[in-house]
Structure formats: C-alpha cells, structure tokens
PDB file of C-alpha atoms and ligand atoms in Angstrom:
ATOM      1  CA  MET A   1      -2.371  -3.626 -21.957  1.00 95.00           C
ATOM      2  CA  ARG A   2       0.348  -5.166 -19.658  1.00 98.00           C
ATOM      3  CA  LEU A   3       0.352  -2.278 -16.951  1.00 98.00           C
ATOM      4  CA  ASP A   4      -2.990  -0.873 -17.307  1.00 98.00           C
ATOM      5  CA  GLY A   5      -4.011   1.109 -14.244  1.00 96.00           C
ATOM      6  CA  LYS A   6      -0.789   0.429 -12.630  1.00 98.00           C
ATOM      7  CA  THR A   7       0.979   3.613 -11.012  1.00 98.00           C
ATOM      8  CA  ILE A   8       4.538   3.323 -11.491  1.00 99.00           C
ATOM      9  CA  LEU A   9       7.320   6.019 -10.431  1.00 99.00           C
ATOM     10  CA  ILE A  10      10.624   5.818 -12.282  1.00 99.00           C
ATOM     11  CA  THR A  11      13.779   7.807 -11.140  1.00 99.00           C
ATOM     12  CA  ALA A  12      16.109   9.074 -13.870  1.00 98.00           C
ATOM     13  CA  ALA A  13      13.524   9.222 -16.156  1.00 98.00           C
ATOM     14  CA  GLY A  14      14.928  12.165 -18.296  1.00 98.00           C
ATOM     15  CA  GLN A  15      17.286  10.302 -20.567  1.00 98.00           C
ATOM     16  CA  GLY A  16      18.738   6.891 -21.223  1.00 98.00           C
ATOM     17  CA  ILE A  17      16.992   3.660 -19.715  1.00 98.00           C
ATOM     18  CA  GLY A  18      14.878   5.528 -17.418  1.00 98.00           C
ATOM     19  CA  ARG A  19      13.404   7.506 -20.034  1.00 98.00           C
ATOM     20  CA  ALA A  20      12.775   4.617 -22.609  1.00 98.00           C
ATOM     21  CA  SER A  21      11.346   2.702 -19.323  1.00 99.00           C
ATOM     22  CA  ALA A  22       9.032   5.388 -18.498  1.00 99.00           C
ATOM     23  CA  GLU A  23       7.986   5.652 -22.463  1.00 98.00           C
ATOM     24  CA  ALA A  24       7.615   1.691 -22.424  1.00 98.00           C
ATOM     25  CA  CYS A  25       5.352   1.631 -19.367  1.00 98.00           C
ATOM     26  CA  LEU A  26       3.232   4.706 -20.709  1.00 98.00           C
ATOM     27  CA  ARG A  27       2.769   2.647 -23.988  1.00 98.00           C
ATOM     28  CA  GLU A  28       1.763  -0.096 -21.714  1.00 98.00           C
ATOM     29  CA  GLY A  29      -1.033   1.851 -19.991  1.00 98.00           C
ATOM     30  CA  ALA A  30       0.560   2.731 -16.820  1.00 98.00           C
ATOM     31  CA  ASN A  31       0.254   5.868 -15.012  1.00 98.00           C
ATOM     32  CA  VAL A  32       3.783   7.001 -14.993  1.00 98.00           C
ATOM     33  CA  ILE A  33       5.590   9.228 -12.287  1.00 99.00           C
ATOM     34  CA  ALA A  34       8.780  10.469 -14.051  1.00 99.00           C
ATOM     35  CA  THR A  35      11.549  11.922 -11.822  1.00 99.00           C
ATOM     36  CA  ASP A  36      14.964  13.328 -12.564  1.00 98.00           C
ATOM     37  CA  ILE A  37      17.176  16.233 -11.667  1.00 98.00           C
ATOM     38  CA  ASN A  38      17.075  17.449 -15.398  1.00 98.00           C
ATOM     39  CA  ALA A  39      14.038  19.937 -15.690  1.00 98.00           C
ATOM     40  CA  GLU A  40      14.476  20.313 -19.438  1.00 98.00           C
ATOM     41  CA  ALA A  41      14.563  16.242 -20.148  1.00 98.00           C
ATOM     42  CA  LEU A  42      11.587  16.015 -18.266  1.00 98.00           C
ATOM     43  CA  HIS A  43       9.808  18.863 -19.981  1.00 98.00           C
ATOM     44  CA  SER A  44      10.706  17.021 -23.388  1.00 98.00           C
ATOM     45  CA  LEU A  45       9.204  13.661 -22.032  1.00 98.00           C
ATOM     46  CA  LYS A  46       6.056  15.625 -20.982  1.00 98.00           C
ATOM     47  CA  GLN A  47       5.841  16.908 -24.356  1.00 98.00           C
ATOM     48  CA  GLU A  48       5.909  13.987 -26.212  1.00 98.00           C
ATOM     49  CA  TYR A  49       3.720  12.111 -23.399  1.00 98.00           C
ATOM     50  CA  PRO A  50       1.317  14.751 -22.145  1.00 98.00           C
ATOM     51  CA  HIS A  51      -0.333  12.503 -19.536  1.00 97.00           C
ATOM     52  CA  VAL A  52       2.882  11.691 -17.857  1.00 98.00           C
ATOM     53  CA  GLU A  53       3.462  13.325 -14.422  1.00 98.00           C
ATOM     54  CA  THR A  54       6.831  14.691 -13.885  1.00 98.00           C
ATOM     55  CA  HIS A  55       8.562  15.845 -10.630  1.00 98.00           C
ATOM     56  CA  LEU A  56      12.409  16.900 -10.165  1.00 98.00           C
ATOM     57  CA  LEU A  57      13.645  14.771  -7.769  1.00 98.00           C
ATOM     58  CA  ASP A  58      17.360  14.449  -6.645  1.00 98.00           C
ATOM     59  CA  VAL A  59      17.623  11.047  -5.450  1.00 98.00           C
ATOM     60  CA  THR A  60      21.011  11.937  -3.338  1.00 98.00           C
ATOM     61  CA  ASN A  61      18.678  14.230  -1.144  1.00 98.00           C
ATOM     62  CA  ALA A  62      17.328  12.273   1.761  1.00 98.00           C
ATOM     63  CA  GLN A  63      14.865  15.332   3.032  1.00 98.00           C
ATOM     64  CA  ALA A  64      13.783  15.400  -0.821  1.00 98.00           C
ATOM     65  CA  ILE A  65      12.750  12.037  -0.941  1.00 98.00           C
ATOM     66  CA  ALA A  66      10.839  12.061   2.475  1.00 98.00           C
ATOM     67  CA  SER A  67       8.787  14.929   1.818  1.00 98.00           C
ATOM     68  CA  PHE A  68       8.232  13.686  -2.110  1.00 98.00           C
ATOM     69  CA  ALA A  69       6.905  10.389  -1.083  1.00 98.00           C
ATOM     70  CA  ALA A  70       4.615  11.820   1.624  1.00 97.00           C
ATOM     71  CA  GLN A  71       2.772  13.712  -1.206  1.00 97.00           C
ATOM     72  CA  MET A  72       2.795  10.549  -3.498  1.00 98.00           C
ATOM     73  CA  PRO A  73      -0.150   7.870  -3.913  1.00 98.00           C
ATOM     74  CA  ASN A  74       0.785   4.487  -3.064  1.00 98.00           C
ATOM     75  CA  LEU A  75       2.567   2.927  -5.978  1.00 98.00           C
ATOM     76  CA  ASP A  76       2.186  -0.599  -7.704  1.00 98.00           C
ATOM     77  CA  GLY A  77       5.707  -0.069  -9.089  1.00 99.00           C
ATOM     78  CA  LEU A  78       8.821   1.657  -8.564  1.00 99.00           C
ATOM     79  CA  PHE A  79      11.751   1.635 -10.733  1.00 99.00           C
ATOM     80  CA  ASN A  80      15.221   2.814  -9.120  1.00 99.00           C
ATOM     81  CA  CYS A  81      17.186   3.676 -12.030  1.00 99.00           C
ATOM     82  CA  ALA A  82      19.318   6.555 -11.141  1.00 98.00           C
ATOM     83  CA  GLY A  83      22.980   5.816 -11.086  1.00 98.00           C
ATOM     84  CA  PHE A  84      26.533   6.862 -11.913  1.00 97.00           C
ATOM     85  CA  VAL A  85      29.521   5.073 -13.463  1.00 97.00           C
ATOM     86  CA  HIS A  86      33.070   5.909 -11.428  1.00 97.00           C
ATOM     87  CA  ASN A  87      35.862   5.162 -13.830  1.00 95.00           C
ATOM     88  CA  GLY A  88      39.049   3.958 -12.261  1.00 96.00           C
ATOM     89  CA  THR A  89      40.778   1.231 -10.015  1.00 98.00           C
ATOM     90  CA  VAL A  90      40.978   1.188  -6.474  1.00 98.00           C
ATOM     91  CA  LEU A  91      44.029   3.469  -6.385  1.00 98.00           C
ATOM     92  CA  ASP A  92      42.315   6.146  -8.240  1.00 95.00           C
ATOM     93  CA  ILE A  93      39.332   6.364  -5.745  1.00 97.00           C
ATOM     94  CA  SER A  94      39.266   9.259  -3.695  1.00 98.00           C
ATOM     95  CA  ASP A  95      37.027   9.135  -0.504  1.00 98.00           C
ATOM     96  CA  GLU A  96      34.741  11.591  -2.004  1.00 98.00           C
ATOM     97  CA  ASP A  97      34.481   9.520  -5.329  1.00 97.00           C
ATOM     98  CA  TRP A  98      33.388   6.612  -2.999  1.00 98.00           C
ATOM     99  CA  GLU A  99      30.983   8.250  -0.825  1.00 98.00           C
ATOM    100  CA  PHE A 100      29.164  10.061  -3.940  1.00 98.00           C
ATOM    101  CA  SER A 101      29.126   6.475  -5.909  1.00 98.00           C
ATOM    102  CA  LEU A 102      27.609   4.908  -2.847  1.00 98.00           C
ATOM    103  CA  ASN A 103      25.347   7.541  -2.046  1.00 98.00           C
ATOM    104  CA  LEU A 104      23.973   7.871  -5.484  1.00 98.00           C
ATOM    105  CA  ASN A 105      24.101   4.188  -6.578  1.00 98.00           C
ATOM    106  CA  VAL A 106      22.945   2.620  -3.307  1.00 98.00           C
ATOM    107  CA  THR A 107      21.748   4.730  -0.467  1.00 98.00           C
ATOM    108  CA  SER A 108      19.159   6.704  -2.688  1.00 98.00           C
ATOM    109  CA  MET A 109      17.693   3.216  -3.584  1.00 99.00           C
ATOM    110  CA  MET A 110      17.455   2.355   0.116  1.00 98.00           C
ATOM    111  CA  ARG A 111      15.785   5.552   0.886  1.00 98.00           C
ATOM    112  CA  MET A 112      13.508   5.235  -1.864  1.00 99.00           C
ATOM    113  CA  CYS A 113      12.305   1.760  -0.782  1.00 98.00           C
ATOM    114  CA  ARG A 114      12.285   2.788   2.601  1.00 98.00           C
ATOM    115  CA  ALA A 115       9.846   6.148   1.790  1.00 98.00           C
ATOM    116  CA  PHE A 116       7.744   4.094  -0.755  1.00 98.00           C
ATOM    117  CA  LEU A 117       7.460   0.428   0.658  1.00 98.00           C
ATOM    118  CA  PRO A 118       4.851   1.328   3.204  1.00 98.00           C
ATOM    119  CA  GLY A 119       2.227   2.605   0.489  1.00 98.00           C
ATOM    120  CA  MET A 120       3.035  -0.023  -1.805  1.00 98.00           C
ATOM    121  CA  MET A 121       2.098  -2.739   0.775  1.00 98.00           C
ATOM    122  CA  GLU A 122      -1.092  -1.025   1.267  1.00 98.00           C
ATOM    123  CA  GLN A 123      -1.512  -1.110  -2.162  1.00 98.00           C
ATOM    124  CA  ALA A 124      -0.707  -4.900  -2.528  1.00 98.00           C
ATOM    125  CA  LYS A 125      -3.304  -5.681  -0.073  1.00 98.00           C
ATOM    126  CA  ILE A 126      -5.819  -4.089  -2.453  1.00 98.00           C
ATOM    127  CA  THR A 127      -4.199  -5.780  -5.713  1.00 98.00           C
ATOM    128  CA  GLY A 128      -2.255  -8.685  -4.382  1.00 97.00           C
ATOM    129  CA  SER A 129       1.533  -7.489  -5.441  1.00 96.00           C
ATOM    130  CA  SER A 130       3.685  -4.505  -5.754  1.00 98.00           C
ATOM    131  CA  SER A 131       7.126  -4.599  -7.639  1.00 99.00           C
ATOM    132  CA  VAL A 132      10.322  -2.673  -6.801  1.00 99.00           C
ATOM    133  CA  VAL A 133      12.830  -2.918  -9.677  1.00 99.00           C
ATOM    134  CA  ASN A 134      16.283  -1.625  -9.075  1.00 99.00           C
ATOM    135  CA  MET A 135      19.119  -1.108 -11.693  1.00 99.00           C
ATOM    136  CA  ALA A 136      21.894  -3.074 -11.059  1.00 99.00           C
ATOM    137  CA  SER A 137      24.570  -4.159 -13.792  1.00 98.00           C
ATOM    138  CA  MET A 138      26.532  -7.135 -15.121  1.00 98.00           C
ATOM    139  CA  ALA A 139      29.654  -5.114 -13.589  1.00 98.00           C
ATOM    140  CA  SER A 140      28.611  -6.213 -10.025  1.00 98.00           C
ATOM    141  CA  SER A 141      29.007  -9.175  -7.780  1.00 98.00           C
ATOM    142  CA  VAL A 142      28.133 -10.995 -11.353  1.00 98.00           C
ATOM    143  CA  LYS A 143      31.646 -10.225 -13.028  1.00 98.00           C
ATOM    144  CA  GLY A 144      34.443  -7.716 -12.461  1.00 98.00           C
ATOM    145  CA  PHE A 145      35.511  -5.233 -15.125  1.00 97.00           C
ATOM    146  CA  PRO A 146      38.745  -3.059 -15.259  1.00 96.00           C
ATOM    147  CA  MET A 147      38.374   0.394 -14.079  1.00 96.00           C
ATOM    148  CA  ARG A 148      34.894  -0.493 -12.326  1.00 97.00           C
ATOM    149  CA  THR A 149      35.866  -0.916  -9.127  1.00 98.00           C
ATOM    150  CA  ALA A 150      33.894   1.511  -7.186  1.00 98.00           C
ATOM    151  CA  TYR A 151      30.869   1.011  -9.756  1.00 98.00           C
ATOM    152  CA  GLY A 152      30.783  -2.864  -9.292  1.00 98.00           C
ATOM    153  CA  ALA A 153      31.009  -2.400  -5.469  1.00 98.00           C
ATOM    154  CA  THR A 154      27.711  -0.364  -5.397  1.00 98.00           C
ATOM    155  CA  LYS A 155      25.947  -2.445  -7.880  1.00 99.00           C
ATOM    156  CA  ALA A 156      26.549  -5.625  -6.068  1.00 99.00           C
ATOM    157  CA  ALA A 157      25.010  -3.784  -3.200  1.00 99.00           C
ATOM    158  CA  VAL A 158      22.117  -3.057  -5.103  1.00 99.00           C
ATOM    159  CA  ILE A 159      21.710  -6.764  -5.859  1.00 99.00           C
ATOM    160  CA  GLY A 160      22.208  -7.570  -2.015  1.00 99.00           C
ATOM    161  CA  LEU A 161      19.970  -4.564  -1.302  1.00 99.00           C
ATOM    162  CA  SER A 162      17.144  -6.133  -3.492  1.00 99.00           C
ATOM    163  CA  LYS A 163      17.244  -9.804  -2.188  1.00 99.00           C
ATOM    164  CA  GLY A 164      17.052  -8.371   1.370  1.00 99.00           C
ATOM    165  CA  ILE A 165      14.140  -6.362   0.672  1.00 99.00           C
ATOM    166  CA  ALA A 166      12.448  -9.151  -1.336  1.00 99.00           C
ATOM    167  CA  ALA A 167      13.150 -11.639   1.482  1.00 99.00           C
ATOM    168  CA  ASP A 168      11.658  -9.188   4.105  1.00 98.00           C
ATOM    169  CA  PHE A 169       8.595  -8.531   2.383  1.00 98.00           C
ATOM    170  CA  VAL A 170       7.450 -11.509   0.609  1.00 98.00           C
ATOM    171  CA  LYS A 171       4.589 -12.189   2.429  1.00 98.00           C
ATOM    172  CA  GLN A 172       3.436  -8.578   2.172  1.00 98.00           C
ATOM    173  CA  GLY A 173       3.003  -9.065  -1.509  1.00 98.00           C
ATOM    174  CA  ILE A 174       6.092  -7.064  -2.366  1.00 98.00           C
ATOM    175  CA  ARG A 175       8.238  -8.325  -5.006  1.00 98.00           C
ATOM    176  CA  CYS A 176      11.926  -6.751  -5.612  1.00 99.00           C
ATOM    177  CA  ASN A 177      14.343  -7.625  -8.229  1.00 99.00           C
ATOM    178  CA  SER A 178      17.176  -6.074  -9.837  1.00 99.00           C
ATOM    179  CA  VAL A 179      18.268  -5.778 -13.599  1.00 99.00           C
ATOM    180  CA  CYS A 180      21.954  -6.254 -14.909  1.00 98.00           C
ATOM    181  CA  PRO A 181      22.234  -4.852 -18.179  1.00 98.00           C
ATOM    182  CA  GLY A 182      25.249  -5.112 -20.567  1.00 97.00           C
ATOM    183  CA  THR A 183      26.678  -2.091 -22.266  1.00 97.00           C
ATOM    184  CA  VAL A 184      23.733   0.031 -23.307  1.00 98.00           C
ATOM    185  CA  ASP A 185      24.101   2.726 -25.924  1.00 97.00           C
ATOM    186  CA  THR A 186      22.838   5.869 -23.809  1.00 97.00           C
ATOM    187  CA  PRO A 187      23.845   9.602 -23.335  1.00 96.00           C
ATOM    188  CA  SER A 188      25.900   8.628 -20.427  1.00 95.00           C
ATOM    189  CA  LEU A 189      27.614   5.713 -22.312  1.00 95.00           C
ATOM    190  CA  GLN A 190      28.403   8.243 -25.321  1.00 96.00           C
ATOM    191  CA  GLY A 191      29.842  10.741 -22.476  1.00 96.00           C
ATOM    192  CA  ARG A 192      32.297   7.939 -21.316  1.00 93.00           C
ATOM    193  CA  ILE A 193      33.086   7.266 -24.933  1.00 96.00           C
ATOM    194  CA  SER A 194      33.642  10.789 -25.893  1.00 96.00           C
ATOM    195  CA  SER A 195      35.850  11.507 -22.876  1.00 93.00           C
ATOM    196  CA  ALA A 196      38.382   8.931 -23.616  1.00 92.00           C
ATOM    197  CA  ALA A 197      41.942   9.396 -24.588  1.00 93.00           C
ATOM    198  CA  ASP A 198      40.995   7.478 -27.985  1.00 95.00           C
ATOM    199  CA  PRO A 199      37.365   7.686 -28.361  1.00 96.00           C
ATOM    200  CA  ALA A 200      37.216   5.626 -31.499  1.00 96.00           C
ATOM    201  CA  GLN A 201      39.172   2.722 -29.795  1.00 95.00           C
ATOM    202  CA  ALA A 202      36.843   3.056 -26.608  1.00 94.00           C
ATOM    203  CA  GLN A 203      33.724   2.684 -28.778  1.00 95.00           C
ATOM    204  CA  LYS A 204      35.611  -0.346 -30.275  1.00 95.00           C
ATOM    205  CA  ASP A 205      36.560  -1.682 -26.938  1.00 94.00           C
ATOM    206  CA  PHE A 206      33.115  -1.344 -25.610  1.00 94.00           C
ATOM    207  CA  ILE A 207      31.553  -3.093 -28.404  1.00 95.00           C
ATOM    208  CA  ALA A 208      34.233  -6.024 -28.356  1.00 93.00           C
ATOM    209  CA  ARG A 209      33.310  -6.889 -24.776  1.00 90.00           C
ATOM    210  CA  GLN A 210      30.082  -7.795 -26.128  1.00 93.00           C
ATOM    211  CA  PRO A 211      29.932 -11.279 -27.509  1.00 95.00           C
ATOM    212  CA  MET A 212      27.158 -10.277 -29.872  1.00 97.00           C
ATOM    213  CA  GLY A 213      29.143  -7.787 -31.486  1.00 96.00           C
ATOM    214  CA  ARG A 214      27.149  -4.787 -30.790  1.00 97.00           C
ATOM    215  CA  LEU A 215      25.870  -2.411 -28.016  1.00 97.00           C
ATOM    216  CA  ALA A 216      22.497  -2.707 -26.383  1.00 98.00           C
ATOM    217  CA  ASN A 217      19.819  -0.478 -27.446  1.00 98.00           C
ATOM    218  CA  VAL A 218      17.631   0.874 -24.487  1.00 98.00           C
ATOM    219  CA  ALA A 219      14.870  -1.267 -26.360  1.00 98.00           C
ATOM    220  CA  ASP A 220      16.627  -4.257 -25.256  1.00 98.00           C
ATOM    221  CA  ILE A 221      16.493  -3.330 -21.531  1.00 98.00           C
ATOM    222  CA  THR A 222      13.069  -2.067 -21.513  1.00 98.00           C
ATOM    223  CA  PRO A 223      11.078  -5.376 -21.906  1.00 98.00           C
ATOM    224  CA  MET A 224      12.626  -6.752 -18.758  1.00 98.00           C
ATOM    225  CA  ILE A 225      11.601  -3.427 -16.783  1.00 99.00           C
ATOM    226  CA  VAL A 226       8.163  -3.891 -18.167  1.00 99.00           C
ATOM    227  CA  TYR A 227       7.864  -7.565 -17.642  1.00 98.00           C
ATOM    228  CA  LEU A 228       9.198  -7.296 -13.780  1.00 99.00           C
ATOM    229  CA  LEU A 229       6.757  -4.296 -13.054  1.00 98.00           C
ATOM    230  CA  SER A 230       3.860  -6.209 -14.612  1.00 98.00           C
ATOM    231  CA  ASP A 231       1.627  -9.428 -13.118  1.00 98.00           C
ATOM    232  CA  GLU A 232       3.728 -11.572 -16.036  1.00 98.00           C
ATOM    233  CA  SER A 233       6.277 -11.854 -13.536  1.00 98.00           C
ATOM    234  CA  ALA A 234       4.216 -12.499 -10.443  1.00 98.00           C
ATOM    235  CA  PHE A 235       5.948 -15.381  -9.299  1.00 98.00           C
ATOM    236  CA  VAL A 236       9.523 -13.770  -9.723  1.00 98.00           C
ATOM    237  CA  THR A 237      11.328 -11.851  -6.643  1.00 98.00           C
ATOM    238  CA  GLY A 238      14.777 -11.766  -5.156  1.00 98.00           C
ATOM    239  CA  GLN A 239      16.343 -12.238  -8.813  1.00 98.00           C
ATOM    240  CA  SER A 240      19.151 -10.074 -10.330  1.00 98.00           C
ATOM    241  CA  LEU A 241      18.191 -10.766 -14.302  1.00 98.00           C
ATOM    242  CA  LEU A 242      20.992 -10.263 -16.724  1.00 98.00           C
ATOM    243  CA  VAL A 243      20.169  -8.615 -20.073  1.00 98.00           C
ATOM    244  CA  ASP A 244      23.911  -8.469 -21.380  1.00 98.00           C
ATOM    245  CA  GLY A 245      24.098  -9.863 -24.927  1.00 97.00           C
ATOM    246  CA  GLY A 246      26.018 -12.705 -23.890  1.00 97.00           C
ATOM    247  CA  VAL A 247      28.805 -11.318 -21.728  1.00 97.00           C
ATOM    248  CA  THR A 248      28.322 -13.649 -19.015  1.00 97.00           C
ATOM    249  CA  ILE A 249      27.756 -16.873 -20.830  1.00 96.00           C
TER     250      ILE A 249
HETATM  251  P1  LIG B 301      22.104   8.276 -18.405  1.00 84.11           P
HETATM  252  O1  LIG B 301      23.300   9.349 -18.114  1.00 84.11           O
HETATM  253  O2  LIG B 301      21.928   8.219 -19.682  1.00 84.11           O
HETATM  254  O3  LIG B 301      20.842   8.888 -17.744  1.00 84.11           O
HETATM  255  C1  LIG B 301      20.814   9.250 -16.396  1.00 84.11           C
HETATM  256  C2  LIG B 301      19.747  10.036 -15.990  1.00 84.11           C
HETATM  257  O4  LIG B 301      20.066  10.294 -14.318  1.00 84.11           O
HETATM  258  C3  LIG B 301      20.104  11.613 -16.654  1.00 84.11           C
HETATM  259  O5  LIG B 301      18.763  11.923 -16.788  1.00 84.11           O
HETATM  260  C4  LIG B 301      20.264  12.410 -15.027  1.00 84.11           C
HETATM  261  O6  LIG B 301      19.747  13.883 -15.042  1.00 84.11           O
HETATM  262  C5  LIG B 301      19.609  11.676 -14.127  1.00 84.11           C
HETATM  263  N1  LIG B 301      20.230  11.711 -12.598  1.00 84.11           N
HETATM  264  C6  LIG B 301      21.431  11.963 -12.546  1.00 84.11           C
HETATM  265  N2  LIG B 301      21.868  12.110 -11.114  1.00 84.11           N
HETATM  266  C7  LIG B 301      20.566  12.283 -10.467  1.00 84.11           C
HETATM  267  C8  LIG B 301      20.141  12.324  -9.282  1.00 84.11           C
HETATM  268  N3  LIG B 301      20.912  12.539  -8.216  1.00 84.11           N
HETATM  269  N4  LIG B 301      18.863  12.147  -9.151  1.00 84.11           N
HETATM  270  C9  LIG B 301      17.922  11.966 -10.091  1.00 84.11           C
HETATM  271  N5  LIG B 301      18.133  11.534 -11.416  1.00 84.11           N
HETATM  272  C10 LIG B 301      19.610  12.053 -11.401  1.00 84.11           C
HETATM  273  O7  LIG B 301      22.410   6.785 -17.748  1.00 84.11           O
HETATM  274  P2  LIG B 301      21.903   5.467 -18.305  1.00 84.11           P
HETATM  275  O8  LIG B 301      23.075   4.831 -19.227  1.00 84.11           O
HETATM  276  O9  LIG B 301      20.468   5.176 -18.968  1.00 84.11           O
HETATM  277  O10 LIG B 301      21.853   4.639 -16.802  1.00 84.11           O
HETATM  278  C11 LIG B 301      20.860   4.468 -15.984  1.00 84.11           C
HETATM  279  C12 LIG B 301      21.034   3.546 -15.017  1.00 84.11           C
HETATM  280  O11 LIG B 301      21.725   2.077 -15.571  1.00 84.11           O
HETATM  281  C13 LIG B 301      22.192   3.718 -14.076  1.00 84.11           C
HETATM  282  O12 LIG B 301      22.129   3.213 -12.941  1.00 84.11           O
HETATM  283  C14 LIG B 301      23.336   2.859 -14.714  1.00 84.11           C
HETATM  284  O13 LIG B 301      24.319   2.647 -13.690  1.00 84.11           O
HETATM  285  C15 LIG B 301      22.555   1.606 -15.341  1.00 84.11           C
HETATM  286  N6  LIG B 301      23.274   0.777 -16.433  1.00 84.11           N
HETATM  287  C16 LIG B 301      23.828   1.692 -17.311  1.00 84.11           C
HETATM  288  C17 LIG B 301      24.493   0.773 -18.353  1.00 84.11           C
HETATM  289  C18 LIG B 301      24.928   1.646 -19.583  1.00 84.11           C
HETATM  290  O14 LIG B 301      25.908   0.863 -20.096  1.00 84.11           O
HETATM  291  N7  LIG B 301      24.387   2.733 -19.941  1.00 84.11           N
HETATM  292  C19 LIG B 301      24.554  -0.598 -18.261  1.00 84.11           C
HETATM  293  C20 LIG B 301      24.370  -1.016 -16.938  1.00 84.11           C
HETATM  294  C21 LIG B 301      23.579  -0.242 -15.951  1.00 84.11           C
END
C-alpha cells in the first residue's frame, strides 16, 4: 500500500475533503490521526474505521496546538486542511471577518507547521523524507473570483507559506506543497448554496464556472493528497498543485 507504516495527521478530518483524505490514507495503510472540532463527525469516522486515532483540535487555538503537538509522535505526513470561505467583496469585510479568515486559513497552518516540523525532521532522518500538504484553492494567487477577496488573500498566503517552508527545510528532508482544488461538492459548499438568495441559481453558477460541467467530488481531490503524502512525490516540493477541472486552462 502506498502509505504503509506512515503516521499522518489531518486537520478538519470530520467532513468534506479532510474526511475523504483521512479515509483514503487509511485505505492506503497509513496510521491516521484525524482531528477536528466536531466530536460527532470524528465519532462517525471512528465507527467506520476503528483503527483511526481521533482528537478534538481547534486549529485557531495556539495553546491547544502547542500542547497537542507535544503529545504526538513524530509525523511522516501533515495535511493542514481546515479553512473557511468568507463571502463578500473588500467592501463587505469587517476587521473581525478578516482576522478570523487569516487566523483559521493561514495562521493555524503556520502554527501547525511550527509545532510539528521539528518531529517531522527527526522522522525524515530515519525515512529520508516527511511531507506537509497545505490546503489552498484555485481562488488565491492563481485566479480571482467574485466575492472571494478575503478567502483568496488567505489562500494566496497558504501558497507562499508552503513555498517558504519548502525552501527552508529542503535539506532536512521536508517537502511542503499546497493543493488548489476547484469547486468541490462538500457540506460547506452545500451550505453556501443553500444560504444563497436563489439556491438553484447558485448551484447552476458554481457548476457553470467549471469547464467540465460538473463540480468536483471529494474523490477527485484525494488522489492528489495521497500522492503528495506518499513517496511517489519524493521529488516534488514547493509546488501549488491545481485540481480544478480546467478552470485555469
Ligand atoms: P467542510 O466545511 O465540508 O469541512 C470543514 C471541516 O472543518 C468540518 O469538519 C469542521 O468541523 C472543521 N473545522 C472548522 N473549523 C475548524 C477549526 N477551527 N479547527 C479544526 N477544524 C475545523 O469543508 P471543505 O469544503 O471540505 O473544505 C476543506 C478545505 O478545502 C478548506 O480549507 C477549504 O477552503 C478548502 N477548499 C474547499 C473547496 C470546496 O469547493 N469545497 C475548494 C477549494 C478549497
């Protein structure tokens, strides 16, 4: 199996892309440490995959990250998936919204990397390589989208954060990449659709911006996550990998 024996920690693993990635890593033989703020979602993951290790972890809580990391084993893989979509133009962004988006989408990933990289470097001394994957988006430095200014700014920062880590630690066996999905059918996307003024039109609009004429499923994204966490991507670092159904052709 492609991730046999690897210990991989995933944030926001309760639902959506994080959960599908946790399941894919489990199926590929990894020891998965699944974290989220949603205890019920983690419980249902554990029921389906009894050998998964689950922990509540709010990635916006700096103290929680530091004390959690101190109890964890050295990791082979870290997938920082947690993130939030702010809907609005720059005129709609309150200081609180901006702070929240930066905190959840970027600062959390910096703190997770800062807390786990020392152990990952120790692990890389034994195995040759450890891999960090950070969740960005096609809505970032790659492309602008209406009503996604705060979101795009934070996801652009994720790409920069990942490249910086890749550059700093390439000689210590750390690889760090970011993934930029297109529009993925997840509970959070369904929430954005149902809270729109005209949900049927919102659904059509999300599909229309995908040249392939459909939304991505989580299973369209997880192969890239598994690849980046596996040794198959041993020569890949500092990249932002698009899985966007052709939006940025
Ligand atoms: P989702 O809303 O379906 O799931 C998000 C999960 O994050 C939930 O289980 C939630 O409990 C957890 N979470 C929320 N706040 C948290 C916190 N403070 N600490 C830890 N966990 C927390 O999300 P999704 O659509 O699968 O998105 C996951 C990631 O993928 C996000 O970073 C998102 O920006 C990114 N992304 C999503 C899409 C898309 O179209 N769905 C596209 C590109 C990128």
